[in-house]
CSV table of N, CA, C and O in Angstrom, one decimal:
chain,number,residue,atom,x,y,z
A,1,MET,N,-31.6,36.9,40.1
A,1,MET,CA,-31.0,36.5,38.9
A,1,MET,C,-29.9,37.5,38.4
A,1,MET,O,-28.9,37.0,38.0
A,2,LYS,N,-30.3,38.8,38.6
A,2,LYS,CA,-29.3,39.8,38.2
A,2,LYS,C,-28.0,39.7,39.0
A,2,LYS,O,-26.9,39.8,38.4
A,3,GLY,N,-28.1,39.5,40.2
A,3,GLY,CA,-26.9,39.3,41.1
A,3,GLY,C,-26.1,38.1,40.8
A,3,GLY,O,-24.9,38.1,40.9
A,4,GLY,N,-26.8,37.0,40.3
A,4,GLY,CA,-26.0,35.8,40.0
A,4,GLY,C,-25.2,35.9,38.8
A,4,GLY,O,-24.1,35.5,38.7
A,5,ILE,N,-25.8,36.5,37.7
A,5,ILE,CA,-25.0,36.7,36.5
A,5,ILE,C,-23.9,37.7,36.7
A,5,ILE,O,-22.8,37.5,36.2
A,6,TYR,N,-24.2,38.7,37.5
A,6,TYR,CA,-23.1,39.8,37.8
A,6,TYR,C,-22.0,39.1,38.5
A,6,TYR,O,-20.8,39.5,38.2
A,7,SER,N,-22.2,38.3,39.5
A,7,SER,CA,-21.2,37.6,40.2
A,7,SER,C,-20.4,36.7,39.4
A,7,SER,O,-19.1,36.5,39.6
A,8,ILE,N,-21.0,36.0,38.4
A,8,ILE,CA,-20.3,35.1,37.5
A,8,ILE,C,-19.4,35.9,36.6
A,8,ILE,O,-18.2,35.6,36.3
A,9,LEU,N,-19.9,37.1,36.1
A,9,LEU,CA,-19.1,37.9,35.2
A,9,LEU,C,-17.9,38.5,36.0
A,9,LEU,O,-16.8,38.7,35.4
A,10,LYS,N,-18.1,38.8,37.2
A,10,LYS,CA,-16.9,39.4,38.0
A,10,LYS,C,-16.0,38.3,38.5
A,10,LYS,O,-14.9,38.5,39.0
A,11,ALA,N,-16.4,37.0,38.3
A,11,ALA,CA,-15.6,35.8,38.7
A,11,ALA,C,-15.4,35.7,40.2
A,11,ALA,O,-14.3,35.4,40.6
A,12,LYS,N,-16.4,36.1,40.9
A,12,LYS,CA,-16.3,36.0,42.4
A,12,LYS,C,-16.1,34.6,42.9
A,12,LYS,O,-15.6,34.3,43.9
A,13,PHE,N,-16.6,33.6,42.1
A,13,PHE,CA,-16.5,32.2,42.5
A,13,PHE,C,-15.0,31.7,42.5
A,13,PHE,O,-14.7,30.7,43.1
A,14,LEU,N,-14.1,32.5,41.9
A,14,LEU,CA,-12.7,32.1,41.9
A,14,LEU,C,-11.9,32.7,43.1
A,14,LEU,O,-10.8,32.2,43.3
A,15,ILE,N,-12.5,33.7,43.7
A,15,ILE,CA,-11.8,34.3,44.8
A,15,ILE,C,-12.5,34.1,46.2
A,15,ILE,O,-12.0,34.6,47.2
A,16,ASN,N,-13.5,33.4,46.2
A,16,ASN,CA,-14.2,33.1,47.5
A,16,ASN,C,-13.4,32.2,48.4
A,16,ASN,O,-12.4,31.7,48.0
A,17,ASP,N,-13.9,31.9,49.6
A,17,ASP,CA,-13.2,31.1,50.5
A,17,ASP,C,-13.2,29.6,50.0
A,17,ASP,O,-12.2,28.9,50.2
A,18,ASP,N,-14.2,29.2,49.3
A,18,ASP,CA,-14.3,27.8,48.8
A,18,ASP,C,-13.8,27.7,47.3
A,18,ASP,O,-14.3,26.8,46.6
A,19,ALA,N,-13.0,28.6,46.9
A,19,ALA,CA,-12.6,28.7,45.5
A,19,ALA,C,-11.6,27.5,45.1
A,19,ALA,O,-11.5,27.2,43.9
A,20,ALA,N,-11.0,26.9,46.1
A,20,ALA,CA,-10.1,25.8,45.8
A,20,ALA,C,-10.8,24.7,45.0
A,20,ALA,O,-10.3,24.1,44.0
A,21,LYS,N,-12.1,24.4,45.4
A,21,LYS,CA,-12.9,23.3,44.7
A,21,LYS,C,-13.1,23.8,43.3
A,21,LYS,O,-13.1,23.0,42.3
A,22,ASN,N,-13.4,25.1,43.1
A,22,ASN,CA,-13.7,25.6,41.8
A,22,ASN,C,-12.5,25.5,40.9
A,22,ASN,O,-12.6,25.2,39.7
A,23,TRP,N,-11.3,25.9,41.4
A,23,TRP,CA,-10.1,25.8,40.7
A,23,TRP,C,-9.7,24.4,40.3
A,23,TRP,O,-9.3,24.2,39.1
A,24,GLN,N,-9.9,23.4,41.1
A,24,GLN,CA,-9.7,22.1,40.8
A,24,GLN,C,-10.5,21.6,39.6
A,24,GLN,O,-10.1,21.0,38.6
A,25,PHE,N,-11.8,22.0,39.6
A,25,PHE,CA,-12.7,21.7,38.5
A,25,PHE,C,-12.3,22.4,37.2
A,25,PHE,O,-12.3,21.8,36.1
A,26,ILE,N,-11.9,23.6,37.3
A,26,ILE,CA,-11.5,24.4,36.1
A,26,ILE,C,-10.2,23.8,35.5
A,26,ILE,O,-10.1,23.6,34.3
A,27,ILE,N,-9.3,23.4,36.4
A,27,ILE,CA,-8.1,22.8,35.9
A,27,ILE,C,-8.4,21.4,35.2
A,27,ILE,O,-7.8,21.1,34.2
A,28,PHE,N,-9.3,20.7,35.8
A,28,PHE,CA,-9.7,19.4,35.2
A,28,PHE,C,-10.3,19.6,33.9
A,28,PHE,O,-10.1,18.9,32.9
A,29,LEU,N,-11.2,20.6,33.7
A,29,LEU,CA,-11.8,21.0,32.4
A,29,LEU,C,-10.7,21.4,31.4
A,29,LEU,O,-10.8,21.0,30.2
A,30,ILE,N,-9.7,22.1,31.8
A,30,ILE,CA,-8.6,22.6,30.9
A,30,ILE,C,-7.9,21.3,30.4
A,30,ILE,O,-7.5,21.2,29.2
A,31,VAL,N,-7.5,20.4,31.4
A,31,VAL,CA,-6.8,19.2,31.0
A,31,VAL,C,-7.6,18.4,30.0
A,31,VAL,O,-7.1,17.9,29.0
A,32,LEU,N,-8.9,18.3,30.2
A,32,LEU,CA,-9.8,17.5,29.3
A,32,LEU,C,-9.8,18.2,27.9
A,32,LEU,O,-9.8,17.5,26.9
A,33,ALA,N,-9.9,19.5,27.9
A,33,ALA,CA,-9.9,20.3,26.6
A,33,ALA,C,-8.6,20.0,25.9
A,33,ALA,O,-8.6,19.8,24.7
A,34,LEU,N,-7.4,20.0,26.6
A,34,LEU,CA,-6.1,19.8,26.0
A,34,LEU,C,-6.1,18.4,25.4
A,34,LEU,O,-5.5,18.2,24.3
A,35,ILE,N,-6.6,17.4,26.1
A,35,ILE,CA,-6.6,16.0,25.7
A,35,ILE,C,-7.5,15.9,24.4
A,35,ILE,O,-7.1,15.3,23.4
A,36,MET,N,-8.6,16.6,24.4
A,36,MET,CA,-9.5,16.5,23.2
A,36,MET,C,-8.8,17.2,22.0
A,36,MET,O,-8.9,16.7,20.9
A,37,ILE,N,-8.1,18.3,22.2
A,37,ILE,CA,-7.4,19.0,21.1
A,37,ILE,C,-6.3,18.1,20.6
A,37,ILE,O,-6.1,18.0,19.3
A,38,ALA,N,-5.5,17.5,21.5
A,38,ALA,CA,-4.4,16.6,21.0
A,38,ALA,C,-5.0,15.4,20.3
A,38,ALA,O,-4.4,15.0,19.2
A,39,ASN,N,-6.1,14.9,20.7
A,39,ASN,CA,-6.7,13.7,20.1
A,39,ASN,C,-7.2,14.1,18.7
A,39,ASN,O,-7.0,13.3,17.7
A,40,THR,N,-7.8,15.2,18.6
A,40,THR,CA,-8.3,15.7,17.3
A,40,THR,C,-7.2,15.9,16.3
A,40,THR,O,-7.2,15.6,15.1
A,41,HIS,N,-6.1,16.5,16.8
A,41,HIS,CA,-4.9,16.8,15.9
A,41,HIS,C,-4.3,15.4,15.5
A,41,HIS,O,-4.0,15.3,14.3
A,42,ASN,N,-4.2,14.5,16.3
A,42,ASN,CA,-3.7,13.2,16.0
A,42,ASN,C,-4.6,12.5,14.9
A,42,ASN,O,-4.1,11.9,14.0
A,43,TYR,N,-5.9,12.6,15.1
A,43,TYR,CA,-6.9,12.0,14.2
A,43,TYR,C,-6.7,12.7,12.8
A,43,TYR,O,-6.7,12.0,11.8
A,44,GLU,N,-6.6,14.0,12.7
A,44,GLU,CA,-6.4,14.7,11.5
A,44,GLU,C,-5.1,14.3,10.8
A,44,GLU,O,-5.1,14.1,9.5
A,45,GLN,N,-4.1,14.1,11.5
A,45,GLN,CA,-2.8,13.7,10.9
A,45,GLN,C,-2.9,12.3,10.3
A,45,GLN,O,-2.5,12.1,9.2
A,46,LYS,N,-3.6,11.4,11.0
A,46,LYS,CA,-3.8,10.1,10.5
A,46,LYS,C,-4.7,10.1,9.2
A,46,LYS,O,-4.4,9.3,8.3
A,47,THR,N,-5.7,10.9,9.2
A,47,THR,CA,-6.6,11.0,8.1
A,47,THR,C,-5.8,11.5,6.8
A,47,THR,O,-5.9,11.0,5.7
A,48,TYR,N,-5.0,12.6,7.0
A,48,TYR,CA,-4.1,13.1,5.9
A,48,TYR,C,-3.2,12.0,5.4
A,48,TYR,O,-3.0,11.8,4.2
A,49,ARG,N,-2.6,11.3,6.3
A,49,ARG,CA,-1.6,10.2,5.9
A,49,ARG,C,-2.4,9.1,5.2
A,49,ARG,O,-1.8,8.6,4.2
A,50,ILE,N,-3.6,8.7,5.6
A,50,ILE,CA,-4.3,7.7,4.9
A,50,ILE,C,-4.7,8.2,3.5
A,50,ILE,O,-4.6,7.5,2.5
A,51,THR,N,-5.0,9.5,3.3
A,51,THR,CA,-5.3,10.0,2.0
A,51,THR,C,-4.1,10.0,1.1
A,51,THR,O,-4.2,9.6,-0.1
A,52,GLU,N,-3.0,10.4,1.6
A,52,GLU,CA,-1.7,10.3,0.9
A,52,GLU,C,-1.4,8.9,0.4
A,52,GLU,O,-1.0,8.7,-0.7
A,53,LEU,N,-1.6,7.9,1.3
A,53,LEU,CA,-1.3,6.6,1.0
A,53,LEU,C,-2.2,6.0,-0.1
A,53,LEU,O,-1.8,5.2,-0.9
A,54,ASP,N,-3.5,6.4,0.0
A,54,ASP,CA,-4.5,6.0,-1.0
A,54,ASP,C,-4.1,6.5,-2.4
A,54,ASP,O,-4.2,5.8,-3.4
A,55,LYS,N,-3.7,7.8,-2.4
A,55,LYS,CA,-3.2,8.4,-3.7
A,55,LYS,C,-2.0,7.6,-4.3
A,55,LYS,O,-1.9,7.3,-5.4
A,56,GLU,N,-1.1,7.3,-3.4
A,56,GLU,CA,0.1,6.5,-3.8
A,56,GLU,C,-0.2,5.2,-4.3
A,56,GLU,O,0.3,4.7,-5.3
A,57,VAL,N,-1.2,4.5,-3.6
A,57,VAL,CA,-1.6,3.2,-4.1
A,57,VAL,C,-2.2,3.2,-5.4
A,57,VAL,O,-1.9,2.4,-6.3
A,58,LYS,N,-3.0,4.2,-5.7
A,58,LYS,CA,-3.7,4.4,-7.0
A,58,LYS,C,-2.6,4.6,-8.1
A,58,LYS,O,-2.7,4.1,-9.2
A,59,GLU,N,-1.6,5.5,-7.8
A,59,GLU,CA,-0.6,5.7,-8.7
A,59,GLU,C,0.2,4.4,-9.0
A,59,GLU,O,0.5,4.1,-10.2
A,60,LEU,N,0.6,3.7,-8.0
A,60,LEU,CA,1.4,2.5,-8.2
A,60,LEU,C,0.5,1.4,-8.9
A,60,LEU,O,1.1,0.7,-9.7
A,61,ARG,N,-0.7,1.4,-8.7
A,61,ARG,CA,-1.6,0.4,-9.4
A,61,ARG,C,-1.6,0.7,-10.9
A,61,ARG,O,-1.5,-0.1,-11.7
A,62,SER,N,-1.8,2.0,-11.2
A,62,SER,CA,-1.8,2.4,-12.6
A,62,SER,C,-0.5,2.2,-13.3
A,62,SER,O,-0.4,1.7,-14.4
A,63,GLU,N,0.6,2.4,-12.6
A,63,GLU,CA,1.9,2.1,-13.1
A,63,GLU,C,2.1,0.6,-13.3
A,63,GLU,O,2.7,0.2,-14.3
A,64,PHE,N,1.6,-0.2,-12.4
A,64,PHE,CA,1.7,-1.6,-12.6
A,64,PHE,C,0.9,-2.1,-13.8
A,64,PHE,O,1.4,-2.9,-14.6
A,65,VAL,N,-0.3,-1.5,-14.0
A,65,VAL,CA,-1.0,-1.9,-15.2
A,65,VAL,C,-0.3,-1.5,-16.5
A,65,VAL,O,-0.3,-2.3,-17.4
A,66,ASP,N,0.3,-0.3,-16.5
A,66,ASP,CA,1.0,0.1,-17.6
A,66,ASP,C,2.2,-0.8,-17.9
A,66,ASP,O,2.4,-1.2,-19.1
A,67,LYS,N,3.0,-1.1,-16.9
A,67,LYS,CA,4.1,-2.0,-17.1
A,67,LYS,C,3.7,-3.4,-17.5
A,67,LYS,O,4.4,-4.0,-18.3
A,68,ARG,N,2.6,-3.9,-17.0
A,68,ARG,CA,2.2,-5.2,-17.4
A,68,ARG,C,1.7,-5.3,-18.8
A,68,ARG,O,2.1,-6.2,-19.5
A,69,SER,N,1.1,-4.2,-19.3
A,69,SER,CA,0.7,-4.2,-20.7
A,69,SER,C,1.9,-4.1,-21.6
A,69,SER,O,2.0,-4.7,-22.7
A,70,GLU,N,2.9,-3.3,-21.1
A,70,GLU,CA,4.1,-3.1,-21.9
A,70,GLU,C,4.9,-4.5,-22.0
A,70,GLU,O,5.4,-4.9,-23.0
A,71,LEU,N,4.9,-5.2,-20.9
A,71,LEU,CA,5.5,-6.5,-20.9
A,71,LEU,C,4.8,-7.5,-21.8
A,71,LEU,O,5.4,-8.3,-22.5
A,72,MET,N,3.5,-7.4,-21.8
A,72,MET,CA,2.7,-8.3,-22.7
A,72,MET,C,3.1,-8.0,-24.2
A,72,MET,O,3.2,-8.9,-25.0
A,73,LYS,N,3.2,-6.7,-24.5
A,73,LYS,CA,3.6,-6.4,-25.9
A,73,LYS,C,5.0,-6.9,-26.2
A,73,LYS,O,5.3,-7.4,-27.3
A,74,LEU,N,5.9,-6.8,-25.2
A,74,LEU,CA,7.3,-7.3,-25.4
A,74,LEU,C,7.4,-8.8,-25.6
A,74,LEU,O,8.3,-9.3,-26.2
A,75,LYS,N,6.5,-9.5,-24.9
A,75,LYS,CA,6.5,-11.0,-25.0
A,75,LYS,C,5.9,-11.5,-26.2
A,75,LYS,O,6.0,-12.7,-26.5
A,76,MET,N,5.2,-10.7,-27.0
A,76,MET,CA,4.6,-11.2,-28.2
A,76,MET,C,5.6,-11.7,-29.2
A,76,MET,O,6.7,-11.1,-29.3
A,77,GLU,N,5.3,-12.7,-29.9
A,77,GLU,CA,6.2,-13.3,-30.9
A,77,GLU,C,6.6,-12.3,-32.0
A,77,GLU,O,7.7,-12.3,-32.4
A,78,SER,N,5.6,-11.5,-32.4
A,78,SER,CA,5.9,-10.6,-33.5
A,78,SER,C,6.9,-9.5,-33.0
A,78,SER,O,7.8,-9.2,-33.8
A,79,THR,N,6.8,-9.1,-31.8
A,79,THR,CA,7.8,-8.1,-31.3
A,79,THR,C,9.1,-8.7,-31.2
A,79,THR,O,10.1,-8.1,-31.5
A,80,ILE,N,9.2,-9.9,-30.7
A,80,ILE,CA,10.5,-10.6,-30.5
A,80,ILE,C,11.1,-10.8,-31.9
A,80,ILE,O,12.3,-10.6,-32.1
A,81,SER,N,10.4,-11.3,-32.9
A,81,SER,CA,10.9,-11.5,-34.2
A,81,SER,C,11.4,-10.2,-34.8
A,81,SER,O,12.4,-10.2,-35.5
A,82,GLU,N,10.7,-9.1,-34.6
A,82,GLU,CA,11.2,-7.8,-35.2
A,82,GLU,C,12.5,-7.4,-34.6
A,82,GLU,O,13.4,-7.0,-35.3
A,83,LYS,N,12.7,-7.6,-33.3
A,83,LYS,CA,13.9,-7.2,-32.6
A,83,LYS,C,15.1,-8.2,-33.0
A,83,LYS,O,16.2,-7.7,-33.1
A,84,MET,N,14.8,-9.4,-33.3
A,84,MET,CA,15.8,-10.4,-33.7
A,84,MET,C,16.2,-10.2,-35.1
A,84,MET,O,17.3,-10.5,-35.5
A,85,GLU,N,15.3,-9.7,-36.0
A,85,GLU,CA,15.6,-9.5,-37.4
A,85,GLU,C,16.7,-8.5,-37.5
A,85,GLU,O,17.6,-8.5,-38.4
A,86,VAL,N,16.7,-7.5,-36.6
A,86,VAL,CA,17.8,-6.5,-36.7
A,86,VAL,C,19.1,-7.1,-36.4
A,86,VAL,O,20.1,-6.7,-37.0
A,87,LYS,N,19.2,-8.1,-35.6
A,87,LYS,CA,20.4,-8.8,-35.3
A,87,LYS,C,20.8,-9.9,-36.3
A,87,LYS,O,21.8,-10.6,-36.2
A,88,GLY,N,19.9,-10.1,-37.2
A,88,GLY,CA,20.1,-11.2,-38.2
A,88,GLY,C,19.6,-12.5,-37.9
A,88,GLY,O,20.0,-13.5,-38.5
A,89,ILE,N,18.7,-12.6,-36.9
A,89,ILE,CA,18.2,-13.9,-36.5
A,89,ILE,C,16.7,-13.9,-36.9
A,89,ILE,O,15.9,-13.0,-36.6
A,90,PHE,N,16.3,-14.9,-37.7
A,90,PHE,CA,15.0,-15.0,-38.2
A,90,PHE,C,14.3,-16.2,-37.7
A,90,PHE,O,14.9,-17.2,-37.3
A,91,PRO,N,12.9,-16.2,-37.6
A,91,PRO,CA,12.2,-17.4,-37.1
A,91,PRO,C,12.4,-18.6,-38.1
A,91,PRO,O,12.5,-18.4,-39.3
A,92,SER,N,12.4,-19.7,-37.5
A,92,SER,CA,12.6,-20.9,-38.3
A,92,SER,C,11.3,-21.2,-39.1
A,92,SER,O,10.2,-21.1,-38.6
A,93,SER,N,11.5,-21.7,-40.4
A,93,SER,CA,10.3,-22.1,-41.2
A,93,SER,C,10.0,-23.6,-41.0
A,93,SER,O,8.9,-24.0,-41.3
A,94,VAL,N,11.0,-24.3,-40.4
A,94,VAL,CA,10.8,-25.7,-40.1
A,94,VAL,C,10.4,-25.9,-38.7
A,94,VAL,O,11.0,-25.4,-37.8
A,95,PRO,N,9.3,-26.6,-38.4
A,95,PRO,CA,8.9,-26.8,-37.0
A,95,PRO,C,9.9,-27.6,-36.2
A,95,PRO,O,10.6,-28.4,-36.8
A,96,PRO,N,10.0,-27.4,-35.0
A,96,PRO,CA,11.0,-28.1,-34.2
A,96,PRO,C,10.6,-29.6,-34.0
A,96,PRO,O,9.4,-30.0,-34.1
A,97,LYS,N,11.6,-30.4,-33.8
A,97,LYS,CA,11.4,-31.9,-33.6
A,97,LYS,C,11.6,-32.2,-32.1
A,97,LYS,O,12.5,-31.6,-31.5
A,98,LYS,N,10.8,-33.1,-31.6
A,98,LYS,CA,10.9,-33.4,-30.2
A,98,LYS,C,12.0,-34.5,-30.0
A,98,LYS,O,12.0,-35.5,-30.7
A,99,ILE,N,12.9,-34.2,-29.1
A,99,ILE,CA,14.0,-35.2,-28.8
A,99,ILE,C,13.7,-35.8,-27.5
A,99,ILE,O,13.5,-35.2,-26.5
A,100,LYS,N,13.7,-37.2,-27.5
A,100,LYS,CA,13.3,-37.9,-26.3
A,100,LYS,C,14.6,-38.5,-25.7
A,100,LYS,O,15.3,-39.2,-26.4
A,101,VAL,N,14.9,-38.3,-24.4
A,101,VAL,CA,16.1,-38.8,-23.8
A,101,VAL,C,15.6,-40.1,-23.1
A,101,VAL,O,14.7,-40.1,-22.3
A,102,LEU,N,16.3,-41.2,-23.3
A,102,LEU,CA,16.0,-42.5,-22.7
A,102,LEU,C,16.8,-42.7,-21.5
A,102,LEU,O,17.9,-42.3,-21.4
A,103,LYS,N,16.2,-43.5,-20.6
A,103,LYS,CA,16.9,-43.9,-19.4
A,103,LYS,C,17.9,-45.0,-19.7
A,103,LYS,O,17.9,-45.6,-20.8
A,104,GLU,N,18.8,-45.4,-18.8
A,104,GLU,CA,19.8,-46.4,-19.0
A,104,GLU,C,19.2,-47.8,-19.4
A,104,GLU,O,19.6,-48.4,-20.3
A,105,LYS,N,18.1,-48.2,-18.7
A,105,LYS,CA,17.5,-49.4,-18.9
A,105,LYS,C,16.9,-49.5,-20.4
A,105,LYS,O,17.0,-50.4,-21.1
A,106,GLU,N,16.3,-48.4,-20.7
A,106,GLU,CA,15.7,-48.3,-22.1
A,106,GLU,C,16.8,-48.3,-23.1
A,106,GLU,O,16.6,-48.9,-24.2
A,107,LYS,N,17.9,-47.7,-22.9
A,107,LYS,CA,19.0,-47.7,-23.8
A,107,LYS,C,19.5,-49.1,-24.1
A,107,LYS,O,19.7,-49.5,-25.3
A,108,GLY,N,19.6,-49.8,-23.1
A,108,GLY,CA,20.1,-51.2,-23.3
A,108,GLY,C,19.1,-52.0,-24.0
A,108,GLY,O,19.4,-52.8,-24.9
A,109,PHE,N,17.8,-51.8,-23.8
A,109,PHE,CA,16.8,-52.6,-24.5
A,109,PHE,C,16.8,-52.2,-26.0
A,109,PHE,O,16.7,-53.1,-26.8
A,110,PHE,N,16.9,-50.9,-26.3
A,110,PHE,CA,16.9,-50.5,-27.7
A,110,PHE,C,18.2,-50.9,-28.4
A,110,PHE,O,18.1,-51.2,-29.6
A,111,GLU,N,19.3,-50.9,-27.7
A,111,GLU,CA,20.5,-51.4,-28.4
A,111,GLU,C,20.4,-52.8,-28.7
A,111,GLU,O,20.9,-53.2,-29.8
A,112,LYS,N,19.8,-53.6,-27.9
A,112,LYS,CA,19.6,-55.1,-28.3
A,112,LYS,C,18.7,-55.2,-29.5
A,112,LYS,O,18.9,-56.1,-30.3
A,113,LEU,N,17.7,-54.3,-29.6
A,113,LEU,CA,16.8,-54.4,-30.7
A,113,LEU,C,17.5,-54.0,-32.0
A,113,LEU,O,17.3,-54.6,-33.1
A,114,TRP,N,18.4,-53.1,-32.0
A,114,TRP,CA,19.1,-52.6,-33.2
A,114,TRP,C,20.2,-53.6,-33.6
A,114,TRP,O,20.7,-53.5,-34.7
A,115,GLN,N,20.7,-54.4,-32.7
A,115,GLN,CA,21.8,-55.3,-33.1
A,115,GLN,C,21.4,-56.5,-33.7
A,115,GLN,O,20.4,-57.0,-34.0
């Protein structure tokens, strides 16, 4: 057992006659390690990007809600009448009347009735 650990520490398995097989396996392990490191780095970048986009979505959603409530205030009749009073335009005290536009056939019929 003592000789086996000592030979591993001295790395005799890399300089023996059959060391080519060992080197191929070591290079394979290094390539796998590099692929895992690259994959982890890519995963972390995507995670950070997702977090940034989530924050941006929350900010945009809150801005949307603010603008929508502001629009609702601006659309209120009281707000509009206040802004028009400054320009000298006041709301009418007389309710509007409905005007009905008649088709050509109906015009002829009503003209005959009036004559």
